[in-house]
CSV table of C-alpha atoms in Angstrom, one decimal:
chain,number,residue,atom,x,y,z
A,1,UNK,CA,31.6,-56.1,-111.2
A,2,UNK,CA,31.6,-52.9,-109.7
A,3,UNK,CA,27.1,-52.8,-110.6
A,4,UNK,CA,25.2,-51.5,-108.2
A,5,UNK,CA,27.7,-48.8,-106.5
A,6,UNK,CA,28.2,-45.6,-106.7
A,7,UNK,CA,31.6,-43.8,-107.6
A,8,UNK,CA,33.5,-40.2,-108.0
A,9,UNK,CA,36.8,-39.2,-108.6
A,10,UNK,CA,38.5,-36.6,-106.3
A,11,UNK,CA,39.5,-33.4,-106.4
A,12,UNK,CA,37.8,-33.5,-109.5
A,13,UNK,CA,37.7,-35.2,-113.2
A,14,UNK,CA,40.1,-32.5,-115.1
A,15,UNK,CA,42.9,-34.6,-115.3
A,16,UNK,CA,43.8,-37.4,-118.5
A,17,UNK,CA,44.2,-40.1,-116.6
A,18,UNK,CA,41.2,-39.3,-113.9
A,19,UNK,CA,39.2,-39.0,-116.7
A,20,UNK,CA,40.0,-43.0,-118.7
A,21,UNK,CA,39.6,-44.0,-114.8
A,22,UNK,CA,36.1,-43.0,-114.5
A,23,UNK,CA,36.1,-44.7,-118.1
A,24,UNK,CA,37.3,-47.7,-116.6
A,25,UNK,CA,34.7,-46.9,-113.5
A,26,UNK,CA,30.9,-47.4,-116.1
A,27,UNK,CA,32.7,-49.9,-118.0
A,28,UNK,CA,33.2,-53.0,-115.1
A,29,UNK,CA,29.2,-51.2,-113.9
A,30,UNK,CA,29.7,-48.7,-111.9
A,31,UNK,CA,27.8,-45.9,-111.9
A,32,UNK,CA,28.3,-42.1,-110.3
A,33,UNK,CA,27.5,-40.9,-107.0
A,34,UNK,CA,28.7,-40.1,-103.3
A,35,UNK,CA,29.5,-43.7,-102.3
A,36,UNK,CA,32.8,-44.4,-102.7
A,37,UNK,CA,35.4,-42.1,-103.5
A,38,UNK,CA,38.4,-42.6,-105.5
A,39,UNK,CA,41.4,-40.1,-104.1
A,40,UNK,CA,43.7,-39.2,-107.1
A,41,UNK,CA,47.2,-40.8,-105.6
A,42,UNK,CA,49.1,-37.4,-105.7
A,43,UNK,CA,46.6,-36.4,-102.3
A,44,UNK,CA,47.4,-39.6,-100.2
A,45,UNK,CA,50.0,-40.2,-98.2
A,46,UNK,CA,50.1,-43.1,-94.7
A,47,UNK,CA,46.4,-43.9,-95.2
A,48,UNK,CA,44.8,-40.3,-95.3
A,49,UNK,CA,44.3,-37.5,-97.4
A,50,UNK,CA,47.4,-34.2,-98.0
A,51,UNK,CA,47.8,-31.0,-99.2
A,52,UNK,CA,44.6,-30.5,-98.0
A,53,UNK,CA,44.3,-26.7,-99.5
A,54,UNK,CA,45.2,-27.3,-102.6
A,55,UNK,CA,42.7,-30.5,-102.3
A,56,UNK,CA,40.1,-27.6,-101.8
A,57,UNK,CA,40.6,-26.3,-104.2
A,58,UNK,CA,40.2,-28.0,-106.8
A,59,UNK,CA,37.7,-30.3,-105.3
A,60,UNK,CA,34.5,-29.6,-108.6
A,61,UNK,CA,31.8,-29.6,-107.6
A,62,UNK,CA,32.2,-27.8,-104.0
A,63,UNK,CA,29.7,-29.3,-102.5
A,64,UNK,CA,30.8,-32.9,-102.0
A,65,UNK,CA,29.9,-34.8,-99.0
A,66,UNK,CA,33.6,-36.1,-98.1
A,67,UNK,CA,32.2,-36.5,-94.5
A,68,UNK,CA,29.7,-39.4,-96.0
A,69,UNK,CA,32.2,-40.9,-98.6
A,70,UNK,CA,34.3,-44.1,-97.9
A,71,UNK,CA,37.5,-42.7,-99.0
A,72,UNK,CA,40.2,-44.7,-101.5
A,73,UNK,CA,42.9,-44.1,-104.0
A,74,UNK,CA,42.4,-43.5,-107.1
A,75,UNK,CA,44.9,-46.3,-107.8
A,76,UNK,CA,42.9,-48.7,-105.9
A,77,UNK,CA,40.2,-49.3,-108.4
A,78,UNK,CA,43.5,-50.8,-110.7
A,79,UNK,CA,44.1,-53.4,-108.2
A,80,UNK,CA,40.1,-54.6,-107.9
A,81,UNK,CA,39.8,-54.7,-111.3
A,82,UNK,CA,43.0,-57.0,-111.6
A,83,UNK,CA,42.3,-59.5,-109.0
A,84,UNK,CA,38.1,-58.7,-109.0
A,85,UNK,CA,37.9,-58.5,-105.8
A,86,UNK,CA,36.8,-55.0,-104.6
A,87,UNK,CA,38.2,-54.3,-100.6
A,88,UNK,CA,36.3,-51.5,-98.7
A,89,UNK,CA,37.7,-52.8,-95.2
A,90,UNK,CA,40.3,-49.9,-95.3
A,91,UNK,CA,39.4,-46.5,-96.3
A,92,UNK,CA,41.5,-43.6,-95.8
A,93,UNK,CA,41.3,-41.2,-93.3
A,94,UNK,CA,39.9,-38.0,-94.4
A,95,UNK,CA,42.5,-36.2,-92.4
A,96,UNK,CA,45.6,-36.8,-90.3
A,97,UNK,CA,46.3,-33.2,-90.3
A,98,UNK,CA,43.3,-31.3,-89.1
A,99,UNK,CA,43.8,-27.5,-89.2
A,100,UNK,CA,41.8,-25.1,-87.0
A,101,UNK,CA,41.7,-22.1,-85.5
A,102,UNK,CA,42.4,-20.6,-81.9
A,103,UNK,CA,38.8,-20.9,-81.4
A,104,UNK,CA,38.3,-24.6,-81.8
A,105,UNK,CA,35.1,-25.3,-80.4
A,106,UNK,CA,33.2,-22.4,-82.6
A,107,UNK,CA,35.2,-23.4,-85.4
A,108,UNK,CA,34.4,-25.0,-88.9
A,109,UNK,CA,37.2,-25.7,-91.4
A,110,UNK,CA,36.4,-23.7,-94.8
A,111,UNK,CA,36.6,-25.2,-98.3
A,112,UNK,CA,40.0,-23.6,-98.5
A,113,UNK,CA,41.2,-25.3,-96.1
A,114,UNK,CA,43.2,-21.6,-94.8
A,115,UNK,CA,43.5,-21.8,-90.9
A,116,UNK,CA,46.9,-22.4,-89.6
A,117,UNK,CA,47.2,-23.8,-86.3
A,118,UNK,CA,48.0,-27.4,-86.9
A,119,UNK,CA,45.9,-30.2,-84.9
A,120,UNK,CA,46.6,-34.0,-85.7
A,121,UNK,CA,43.8,-36.6,-85.2
A,122,UNK,CA,45.8,-39.7,-84.6
A,123,UNK,CA,44.1,-43.2,-83.7
A,124,UNK,CA,46.5,-43.3,-80.2
A,125,UNK,CA,44.9,-39.5,-79.0
A,126,UNK,CA,41.9,-41.9,-78.5
A,127,UNK,CA,43.0,-45.2,-77.3
A,128,UNK,CA,45.5,-43.5,-75.3
A,129,UNK,CA,44.6,-44.5,-71.9
A,130,UNK,CA,45.9,-43.7,-67.7
A,131,UNK,CA,47.7,-40.9,-69.3
A,132,UNK,CA,49.2,-38.4,-67.2
A,133,UNK,CA,50.9,-35.5,-68.8
A,134,UNK,CA,52.6,-33.1,-66.8
A,135,UNK,CA,51.1,-30.6,-64.1
A,136,UNK,CA,47.8,-32.0,-64.9
A,137,UNK,CA,45.6,-32.4,-61.5
A,138,UNK,CA,43.8,-36.0,-61.3
A,139,UNK,CA,40.1,-36.3,-61.7
A,140,UNK,CA,39.1,-37.1,-58.1
A,141,UNK,CA,41.1,-33.8,-56.7
A,142,UNK,CA,40.5,-30.9,-60.0
A,143,UNK,CA,38.5,-28.1,-59.3
A,144,UNK,CA,36.8,-27.7,-62.5
A,145,UNK,CA,35.8,-31.7,-63.0
A,146,UNK,CA,31.9,-30.9,-63.5
A,147,UNK,CA,32.1,-29.0,-66.5
A,148,UNK,CA,35.2,-30.9,-67.7
A,149,UNK,CA,32.9,-34.1,-66.9
A,150,UNK,CA,30.2,-31.3,-69.4
A,151,UNK,CA,32.4,-31.4,-72.2
A,152,UNK,CA,33.8,-34.5,-72.6
A,153,UNK,CA,30.1,-35.1,-73.0
A,154,UNK,CA,30.1,-33.0,-75.8
A,155,UNK,CA,33.6,-33.7,-76.9
A,156,UNK,CA,32.3,-37.3,-77.2
A,157,UNK,CA,28.6,-36.6,-78.9
A,158,UNK,CA,30.2,-34.0,-82.0
A,159,UNK,CA,32.6,-36.5,-82.3
A,160,UNK,CA,30.3,-39.6,-83.2
A,161,UNK,CA,28.9,-37.0,-85.6
A,162,UNK,CA,31.8,-36.3,-87.1
A,163,UNK,CA,32.3,-33.1,-86.6
A,164,UNK,CA,35.6,-32.8,-86.2
A,165,UNK,CA,36.6,-29.3,-85.4
A,166,UNK,CA,34.4,-29.2,-83.0
A,167,UNK,CA,35.6,-32.4,-81.5
A,168,UNK,CA,39.1,-31.6,-81.8
A,169,UNK,CA,38.3,-27.7,-79.8
A,170,UNK,CA,36.6,-29.5,-76.4
A,171,UNK,CA,39.7,-32.3,-76.2
A,172,UNK,CA,42.2,-28.7,-76.2
A,173,UNK,CA,39.8,-27.1,-73.6
A,174,UNK,CA,39.6,-30.8,-71.3
A,175,UNK,CA,43.2,-31.1,-71.8
A,176,UNK,CA,43.9,-27.1,-70.9
A,177,UNK,CA,41.2,-27.1,-67.4
A,178,UNK,CA,42.9,-30.7,-66.8
A,179,UNK,CA,46.1,-28.0,-65.5
A,180,UNK,CA,43.7,-25.5,-64.2
A,181,UNK,CA,44.1,-25.2,-60.7
A,182,UNK,CA,41.7,-22.3,-60.1
A,183,UNK,CA,38.3,-23.0,-60.4
A,184,UNK,CA,36.2,-21.7,-62.5
A,185,UNK,CA,33.0,-20.3,-62.4
A,186,UNK,CA,32.6,-17.7,-65.2
A,187,UNK,CA,33.7,-16.2,-68.6
A,188,UNK,CA,36.6,-14.0,-66.8
A,189,UNK,CA,37.8,-16.8,-64.7
A,190,UNK,CA,37.4,-18.5,-68.1
A,191,UNK,CA,39.1,-16.2,-70.4
A,192,UNK,CA,42.0,-15.8,-67.9
A,193,UNK,CA,43.1,-19.5,-67.5
A,194,UNK,CA,43.8,-19.7,-71.0
A,195,UNK,CA,40.3,-20.6,-72.4
A,196,UNK,CA,39.2,-19.7,-75.8
A,197,UNK,CA,36.8,-16.9,-75.9
A,198,UNK,CA,34.2,-18.9,-77.5
A,199,UNK,CA,34.3,-21.7,-75.4
A,200,UNK,CA,34.3,-18.7,-72.2
A,201,UNK,CA,31.3,-17.3,-73.3
A,202,UNK,CA,29.1,-20.8,-72.3
A,203,UNK,CA,31.2,-21.8,-69.0
A,204,UNK,CA,27.7,-20.3,-67.2
A,205,UNK,CA,25.6,-22.5,-69.2
A,206,UNK,CA,27.4,-25.4,-69.3
A,207,UNK,CA,27.7,-25.0,-65.5
A,208,UNK,CA,24.0,-25.0,-65.2
A,209,UNK,CA,24.4,-28.3,-67.1
A,210,UNK,CA,26.7,-29.5,-65.1
A,211,UNK,CA,25.1,-28.7,-61.8
A,212,UNK,CA,21.0,-30.3,-63.3
A,213,UNK,CA,20.7,-33.4,-64.7
A,214,UNK,CA,22.5,-32.7,-67.9
A,215,UNK,CA,19.9,-34.2,-69.8
A,216,UNK,CA,20.6,-32.4,-72.7
A,217,UNK,CA,23.8,-33.5,-72.9
A,218,UNK,CA,22.0,-37.6,-73.0
A,219,UNK,CA,22.7,-38.9,-76.2
A,220,UNK,CA,19.6,-40.3,-78.0
A,221,UNK,CA,18.6,-44.3,-78.8
A,222,UNK,CA,19.8,-43.5,-82.3
A,223,UNK,CA,23.2,-41.8,-80.7
A,224,UNK,CA,24.0,-44.5,-78.6
A,225,UNK,CA,23.8,-47.0,-80.8
A,226,UNK,CA,25.8,-45.5,-83.3
A,227,UNK,CA,28.6,-45.3,-80.7
A,228,UNK,CA,27.9,-49.3,-79.8
A,229,UNK,CA,28.5,-50.2,-83.7
A,230,UNK,CA,31.5,-47.8,-83.8
A,231,UNK,CA,33.5,-49.0,-81.2
A,232,UNK,CA,33.7,-52.5,-83.5
A,233,UNK,CA,37.3,-52.2,-85.8
A,234,UNK,CA,36.2,-51.6,-89.0
A,235,UNK,CA,33.6,-50.2,-88.1
A,236,UNK,CA,33.1,-45.8,-89.1
A,237,UNK,CA,31.5,-43.2,-88.4
A,238,UNK,CA,29.9,-43.6,-91.2
A,239,UNK,CA,28.8,-47.1,-91.6
A,240,UNK,CA,27.4,-46.8,-88.6
A,241,UNK,CA,25.5,-44.0,-89.5
A,242,UNK,CA,24.1,-46.3,-92.1
A,243,UNK,CA,23.3,-49.4,-90.6
A,244,UNK,CA,21.3,-47.1,-88.0
A,245,UNK,CA,19.6,-45.4,-90.7
A,246,UNK,CA,18.7,-49.2,-91.6
A,247,UNK,CA,17.4,-49.3,-87.9
A,248,UNK,CA,19.9,-52.2,-87.1
A,249,UNK,CA,19.8,-52.1,-83.1
A,250,UNK,CA,22.9,-54.8,-82.8
A,251,UNK,CA,25.4,-57.1,-83.9
A,252,UNK,CA,23.3,-59.4,-84.7
A,253,UNK,CA,21.7,-57.4,-87.0
A,254,UNK,CA,24.3,-57.1,-88.9
A,255,UNK,CA,26.8,-60.0,-89.0
A,256,UNK,CA,25.5,-61.5,-92.7
A,257,UNK,CA,26.9,-57.9,-93.4
A,258,UNK,CA,30.1,-58.2,-92.1
A,259,UNK,CA,33.1,-58.4,-93.6
A,260,UNK,CA,36.1,-60.5,-92.2
A,261,UNK,CA,38.1,-57.5,-90.3
A,262,UNK,CA,34.8,-56.8,-88.7
A,263,UNK,CA,34.1,-59.7,-88.0
A,264,UNK,CA,37.6,-60.1,-85.6
A,265,UNK,CA,37.0,-56.8,-84.5
A,266,UNK,CA,33.7,-57.9,-83.3
A,267,UNK,CA,34.7,-61.3,-81.7
A,268,UNK,CA,37.6,-59.0,-79.6
A,269,UNK,CA,35.0,-56.0,-79.2
A,270,UNK,CA,35.4,-55.7,-75.5
A,271,UNK,CA,39.2,-56.8,-75.2
A,272,UNK,CA,40.3,-54.2,-77.4
A,273,UNK,CA,38.6,-51.2,-75.2
A,274,UNK,CA,40.8,-52.5,-72.0
A,275,UNK,CA,44.2,-50.8,-71.2
A,276,UNK,CA,47.4,-52.1,-71.0
A,277,UNK,CA,49.7,-52.3,-68.3
A,278,UNK,CA,53.0,-51.1,-68.9
A,279,UNK,CA,54.5,-54.4,-67.6
A,280,UNK,CA,52.6,-56.6,-69.9
A,281,UNK,CA,53.8,-54.6,-72.8
A,282,UNK,CA,57.4,-55.5,-72.1
A,283,UNK,CA,56.3,-59.3,-71.9
A,284,UNK,CA,54.5,-58.6,-75.8
A,285,UNK,CA,57.9,-57.0,-76.4
A,286,UNK,CA,60.1,-59.9,-74.9
A,287,UNK,CA,57.8,-62.4,-77.4
A,288,UNK,CA,58.7,-60.8,-80.8
A,289,UNK,CA,62.5,-59.5,-79.5
A,290,UNK,CA,62.8,-63.0,-79.4
A,291,UNK,CA,61.2,-63.8,-82.4
A,292,UNK,CA,63.4,-61.5,-84.3
A,293,UNK,CA,66.5,-62.7,-83.6
A,294,UNK,CA,65.6,-66.6,-84.2
A,295,UNK,CA,64.2,-65.9,-87.8
A,296,UNK,CA,65.4,-62.0,-89.7
A,297,UNK,CA,67.8,-61.0,-86.6
A,298,UNK,CA,69.2,-57.7,-89.0
A,299,UNK,CA,65.7,-56.2,-87.8
A,300,UNK,CA,65.3,-53.5,-85.5
A,301,UNK,CA,62.3,-53.0,-83.7
A,302,UNK,CA,61.3,-50.1,-81.1
A,303,UNK,CA,57.8,-49.5,-79.3
A,304,UNK,CA,56.4,-45.7,-79.8
A,305,UNK,CA,53.6,-43.9,-78.8
A,306,UNK,CA,52.6,-43.2,-75.0
A,307,UNK,CA,54.3,-46.2,-73.9
A,308,UNK,CA,57.8,-45.0,-75.4
A,309,UNK,CA,56.5,-42.0,-73.2
A,310,UNK,CA,56.6,-44.0,-70.3
A,311,UNK,CA,52.8,-44.2,-70.2
A,312,UNK,CA,51.3,-46.5,-66.8
A,313,UNK,CA,48.7,-47.9,-69.9
A,314,UNK,CA,47.6,-47.7,-73.8
A,315,UNK,CA,45.6,-48.7,-75.9
A,316,UNK,CA,47.5,-50.8,-78.5
A,317,UNK,CA,51.0,-51.0,-79.0
A,318,UNK,CA,52.5,-49.7,-81.9
A,319,UNK,CA,56.1,-50.7,-83.0
A,320,UNK,CA,58.3,-49.4,-85.7
A,321,UNK,CA,60.5,-52.3,-87.5
A,322,UNK,CA,63.5,-51.0,-89.8
A,323,UNK,CA,66.8,-52.6,-91.0
A,324,UNK,CA,70.1,-50.1,-90.1
A,325,UNK,CA,70.3,-48.7,-93.7
A,326,UNK,CA,67.7,-50.3,-95.9
A,327,UNK,CA,65.7,-48.1,-97.5
A,328,UNK,CA,63.3,-50.9,-99.5
A,329,UNK,CA,60.4,-51.5,-98.0
A,330,UNK,CA,59.9,-54.9,-100.1
A,331,UNK,CA,62.7,-56.2,-98.5
A,332,UNK,CA,61.8,-55.2,-95.4
A,333,UNK,CA,58.7,-56.8,-95.4
A,334,UNK,CA,60.1,-59.9,-96.7
A,335,UNK,CA,62.0,-59.9,-93.6
A,336,UNK,CA,59.1,-59.2,-91.3
A,337,UNK,CA,57.2,-61.4,-92.4
A,338,UNK,CA,59.0,-64.3,-91.4
A,339,UNK,CA,58.9,-62.5,-87.5
A,340,UNK,CA,55.2,-62.5,-88.0
A,341,UNK,CA,54.4,-66.6,-89.4
A,342,UNK,CA,57.4,-67.6,-86.5
A,343,UNK,CA,54.6,-65.4,-84.2
A,344,UNK,CA,51.3,-67.1,-85.6
A,345,UNK,CA,53.2,-70.8,-85.3
A,346,UNK,CA,54.0,-69.9,-81.7
A,347,UNK,CA,50.2,-68.9,-81.0
A,348,UNK,CA,52.0,-65.1,-80.0
A,349,UNK,CA,49.7,-63.7,-82.6
A,350,UNK,CA,45.8,-64.4,-82.7
A,351,UNK,CA,44.4,-62.9,-85.6
A,352,UNK,CA,45.2,-60.2,-88.3
A,353,UNK,CA,43.3,-57.1,-89.5
A,354,UNK,CA,45.5,-57.0,-92.9
A,355,UNK,CA,47.0,-59.7,-95.5
A,356,UNK,CA,48.2,-60.9,-98.5
A,357,UNK,CA,48.6,-64.0,-100.1
A,358,UNK,CA,51.9,-65.5,-97.9
A,359,UNK,CA,49.6,-64.5,-94.5
A,360,UNK,CA,46.5,-66.0,-95.6
A,361,UNK,CA,48.1,-69.4,-95.7
A,362,UNK,CA,49.8,-69.4,-92.3
A,363,UNK,CA,46.1,-67.7,-90.8
A,364,UNK,CA,43.6,-70.2,-92.3
A,365,UNK,CA,43.6,-72.0,-89.1
A,366,UNK,CA,42.3,-68.7,-87.6
A,367,UNK,CA,39.9,-68.1,-90.8
A,368,UNK,CA,38.3,-71.0,-90.5
A,369,UNK,CA,37.5,-71.0,-86.4
A,370,UNK,CA,36.3,-67.5,-87.0
A,371,UNK,CA,33.5,-67.8,-89.3
A,372,UNK,CA,32.6,-71.2,-88.2
A,373,UNK,CA,31.9,-68.6,-85.0
A,374,UNK,CA,30.3,-66.5,-87.0
A,375,UNK,CA,28.6,-69.4,-89.0
A,376,UNK,CA,29.6,-67.8,-92.5
A,377,UNK,CA,30.6,-69.5,-95.9
A,378,UNK,CA,34.4,-68.9,-95.4
A,379,UNK,CA,35.5,-65.6,-97.8
A,380,UNK,CA,38.6,-63.7,-97.7
A,381,UNK,CA,40.5,-62.2,-100.6
A,382,UNK,CA,44.4,-60.8,-100.5
A,383,UNK,CA,46.4,-59.5,-102.8
A,384,UNK,CA,50.2,-60.4,-103.9
A,385,UNK,CA,51.7,-57.8,-102.8
A,386,UNK,CA,54.1,-56.6,-100.1
A,387,UNK,CA,52.5,-55.6,-96.6
A,388,UNK,CA,54.1,-52.5,-95.3
A,389,UNK,CA,52.5,-52.6,-92.4
A,390,UNK,CA,50.3,-55.3,-90.8
A,391,UNK,CA,47.9,-54.8,-88.0
A,392,UNK,CA,47.1,-57.6,-85.2
A,393,UNK,CA,45.6,-59.1,-82.3
A,394,UNK,CA,48.8,-61.0,-80.0
A,395,UNK,CA,48.6,-61.9,-76.3
A,396,UNK,CA,50.3,-63.0,-74.0
A,397,UNK,CA,49.5,-63.5,-69.7
A,398,UNK,CA,47.8,-60.4,-68.1
A,399,UNK,CA,49.7,-58.6,-65.5
A,400,UNK,CA,48.4,-55.8,-63.9
A,401,UNK,CA,44.7,-54.4,-63.3
A,402,UNK,CA,42.6,-53.8,-66.6
A,403,UNK,CA,40.2,-51.6,-65.1
A,404,UNK,CA,39.5,-48.5,-63.1
A,405,UNK,CA,41.0,-45.7,-61.8
A,406,UNK,CA,44.5,-45.0,-63.0
A,407,UNK,CA,46.5,-41.5,-62.7
A,408,UNK,CA,42.8,-40.2,-62.0
A,409,UNK,CA,41.6,-41.1,-65.3
A,410,UNK,CA,39.1,-44.3,-65.8
A,411,UNK,CA,38.5,-46.1,-69.0
A,412,UNK,CA,34.8,-47.6,-69.6
A,413,UNK,CA,34.0,-50.1,-71.6
A,414,UNK,CA,31.3,-50.4,-74.4
A,415,UNK,CA,30.1,-54.0,-73.1
A,416,UNK,CA,27.7,-56.4,-75.4
A,417,UNK,CA,24.2,-56.3,-75.3
A,418,UNK,CA,22.6,-58.9,-74.2
A,419,UNK,CA,21.6,-60.8,-77.9
A,420,UNK,CA,25.5,-59.8,-78.5
A,421,UNK,CA,26.5,-62.1,-76.3
A,422,UNK,CA,27.2,-65.0,-78.3
A,423,UNK,CA,29.7,-63.1,-80.7
A,424,UNK,CA,32.4,-62.9,-77.9
A,425,UNK,CA,35.7,-65.1,-78.8
A,426,UNK,CA,38.1,-66.1,-76.2
A,427,UNK,CA,41.7,-66.5,-76.1
A,428,UNK,CA,41.8,-69.1,-73.5
A,429,UNK,CA,44.5,-69.3,-70.8
A,430,UNK,CA,43.6,-66.0,-68.5
A,431,UNK,CA,44.3,-63.9,-71.9
A,432,UNK,CA,43.1,-61.3,-73.2
A,433,UNK,CA,43.5,-60.4,-77.3
A,434,UNK,CA,45.8,-57.1,-77.8
A,435,UNK,CA,45.8,-54.8,-80.7
A,436,UNK,CA,49.4,-54.9,-82.4
A,437,UNK,CA,50.2,-53.2,-85.7
A,438,UNK,CA,53.9,-53.3,-87.1
A,439,UNK,CA,54.7,-50.5,-89.0
A,440,UNK,CA,57.7,-50.3,-91.5
A,441,UNK,CA,60.1,-48.0,-92.2
A,442,UNK,CA,63.3,-47.0,-94.7
A,443,UNK,CA,66.2,-46.1,-92.4
A,444,UNK,CA,66.1,-42.9,-94.1
A,445,UNK,CA,63.5,-41.8,-93.0
A,446,UNK,CA,63.7,-43.5,-89.3
A,447,UNK,CA,63.8,-40.4,-87.4
A,448,UNK,CA,60.7,-38.3,-88.9
A,449,UNK,CA,58.2,-42.0,-88.3
A,450,UNK,CA,60.0,-42.1,-84.9
A,451,UNK,CA,58.9,-38.9,-83.8
A,452,UNK,CA,55.6,-39.2,-85.0
A,453,UNK,CA,54.6,-42.6,-83.7
A,454,UNK,CA,55.8,-41.4,-80.3
A,455,UNK,CA,53.7,-38.0,-79.7
A,456,UNK,CA,52.7,-36.7,-78.1
A,457,UNK,CA,50.2,-34.9,-80.5
A,458,UNK,CA,51.1,-31.3,-79.5
A,459,UNK,CA,54.8,-32.4,-80.3
A,460,UNK,CA,54.1,-33.5,-83.2
A,461,UNK,CA,52.3,-30.5,-83.5
A,462,UNK,CA,54.8,-28.4,-83.1
A,463,UNK,CA,57.5,-30.2,-85.0
A,464,UNK,CA,55.3,-29.6,-88.1
A,465,UNK,CA,54.3,-26.1,-87.6
A,466,UNK,CA,58.2,-25.5,-86.7
A,467,UNK,CA,59.4,-26.7,-89.8
A,468,UNK,CA,56.8,-25.7,-92.2
A,469,UNK,CA,57.9,-22.1,-91.3
A,470,UNK,CA,61.5,-23.6,-92.4
A,471,UNK,CA,60.7,-24.1,-95.7
A,472,UNK,CA,59.9,-28.0,-95.1
A,473,UNK,CA,57.3,-30.7,-94.8
A,474,UNK,CA,57.4,-33.3,-91.5
A,475,UNK,CA,55.8,-36.4,-92.2
A,476,UNK,CA,55.3,-40.0,-90.7
A,477,UNK,CA,57.4,-41.2,-93.2
A,478,UNK,CA,60.3,-37.7,-93.4
A,479,UNK,CA,61.7,-34.9,-93.6
A,480,UNK,CA,61.3,-33.2,-96.8
A,481,UNK,CA,62.7,-29.6,-98.8
A,482,UNK,CA,61.1,-29.1,-102.2
A,483,UNK,CA,59.8,-32.3,-102.7
A,484,UNK,CA,63.2,-34.3,-101.6
A,485,UNK,CA,63.2,-36.7,-98.9
A,486,UNK,CA,66.4,-35.7,-96.6
A,487,UNK,CA,68.3,-38.6,-95.7
A,488,UNK,CA,68.0,-38.9,-91.5
A,489,UNK,CA,67.9,-42.2,-89.4
A,490,UNK,CA,67.8,-40.3,-85.9
A,491,UNK,CA,64.8,-38.2,-84.6
A,492,UNK,CA,67.5,-36.0,-82.8
A,493,UNK,CA,69.1,-35.3,-86.3
A,494,UNK,CA,65.4,-34.6,-86.9
A,495,UNK,CA,64.9,-32.3,-84.2
A,496,UNK,CA,68.5,-30.2,-84.9
A,497,UNK,CA,67.8,-30.2,-88.6
A,498,UNK,CA,64.3,-28.1,-86.7
A,499,UNK,CA,66.4,-26.2,-84.3
A,500,UNK,CA,64.0,-28.0,-81.6
A,501,UNK,CA,65.1,-28.9,-78.5
A,502,UNK,CA,66.7,-32.5,-78.1
A,503,UNK,CA,63.9,-33.9,-75.6
A,504,UNK,CA,63.8,-37.4,-74.6
A,505,UNK,CA,60.1,-39.4,-75.7
A,506,UNK,CA,59.1,-38.5,-72.1
A,507,UNK,CA,59.6,-35.1,-71.6
A,508,UNK,CA,57.2,-35.0,-74.5
A,509,UNK,CA,54.2,-34.8,-73.0
A,510,UNK,CA,54.1,-31.6,-73.5
């Protein structure tokens, strides 16, 4: 069943279990090569690769093109073989914590992973809209708006190329410039206002670009197409690069190859780019709380992210769900599943982005509609296991402005190309489909989970750096010391343990 696919076991094949997995791959028709990377489970947590310093140290061979691989847990292989279905719809992220140095704009991470300043890359950093941090000068009156515009173009280009470190370096510089009140015109101006030495040297050249047409920064046709594809949920850097290299230019070329998760992302391609006004998020919260009260009142929920920090708009809605005193995630999952089914029956939840067998039955009418819309054969395979996180699309009545200026920021929707307009699906009734993610937490790790998913990224960076200095490991599922979880159900208990000031969520926009 693995015939035609190439696999590499990571970080190496030097343990008996990993060698056995390689044998299983070969017995089932798989080849050795750089297409799918199977990462030992000891290096995986929360959907991403962890322990990067050790991972890179053990990597063999050293020249494995990690950025080109689709990464999955090594244990996924046994699941695929058991159910006779290879599910590549939800790959791991290579980095959830990215280690860069202070000169982030010029840096690239070395294989030993030895840098010290942690910068987190979260989906929220890409999706938060209309967020103005304290002391941020709105774009309309910022004296460095043209320089910021050029840096945004560079940041987008490097992000498109999967050059994470340069992309994050430019993000950091943009954030700094948004608080600078002096006009920066020289290298000395930039240094004096806190920009890195590497970027400061480039300021005269960047200002020249901003004064001209900036043609050197314009994306070529391939880059524009890659960005167009990447805006669809389920299509990342690796997959979009493959499609572009094969000569595809529109989604009508891709539909025959797309799985149900990607088709769902295509159906709501434009909807999921629109910002969600705060008042609308409150309405989502009310609908979900009513369903919880009706079918599983022991469940508790809290919307996190920029919404919890007081932002006027957000890109999606992240909800942390728990049961007081309960650490059995499968039990919490069973209760959440009842709520999900109720929300599907009420028409609130429109579509899923991950499933198990029970939820597949609840969503069968949606799948019939989806595959009919794309004129494809019904093809949805699932595993019979508890769902510890559930991603979906949901809709309530529209409220507030959907586009335009928001506190000095704007959200530009990448529209469908004319030949792809037919793939758009509408919820109807004046509603817009929104991304809603349910994240289950054990009670003992709830404090750390709330901290992480509330953010912001800089506050999380501070907390994790302090934790490391004090001999702890702070993750999105708990605070650990010497590998043992410290049971802390309150986020302020976590801050106390780390000796960090008790900041309210609205104060964490640092």
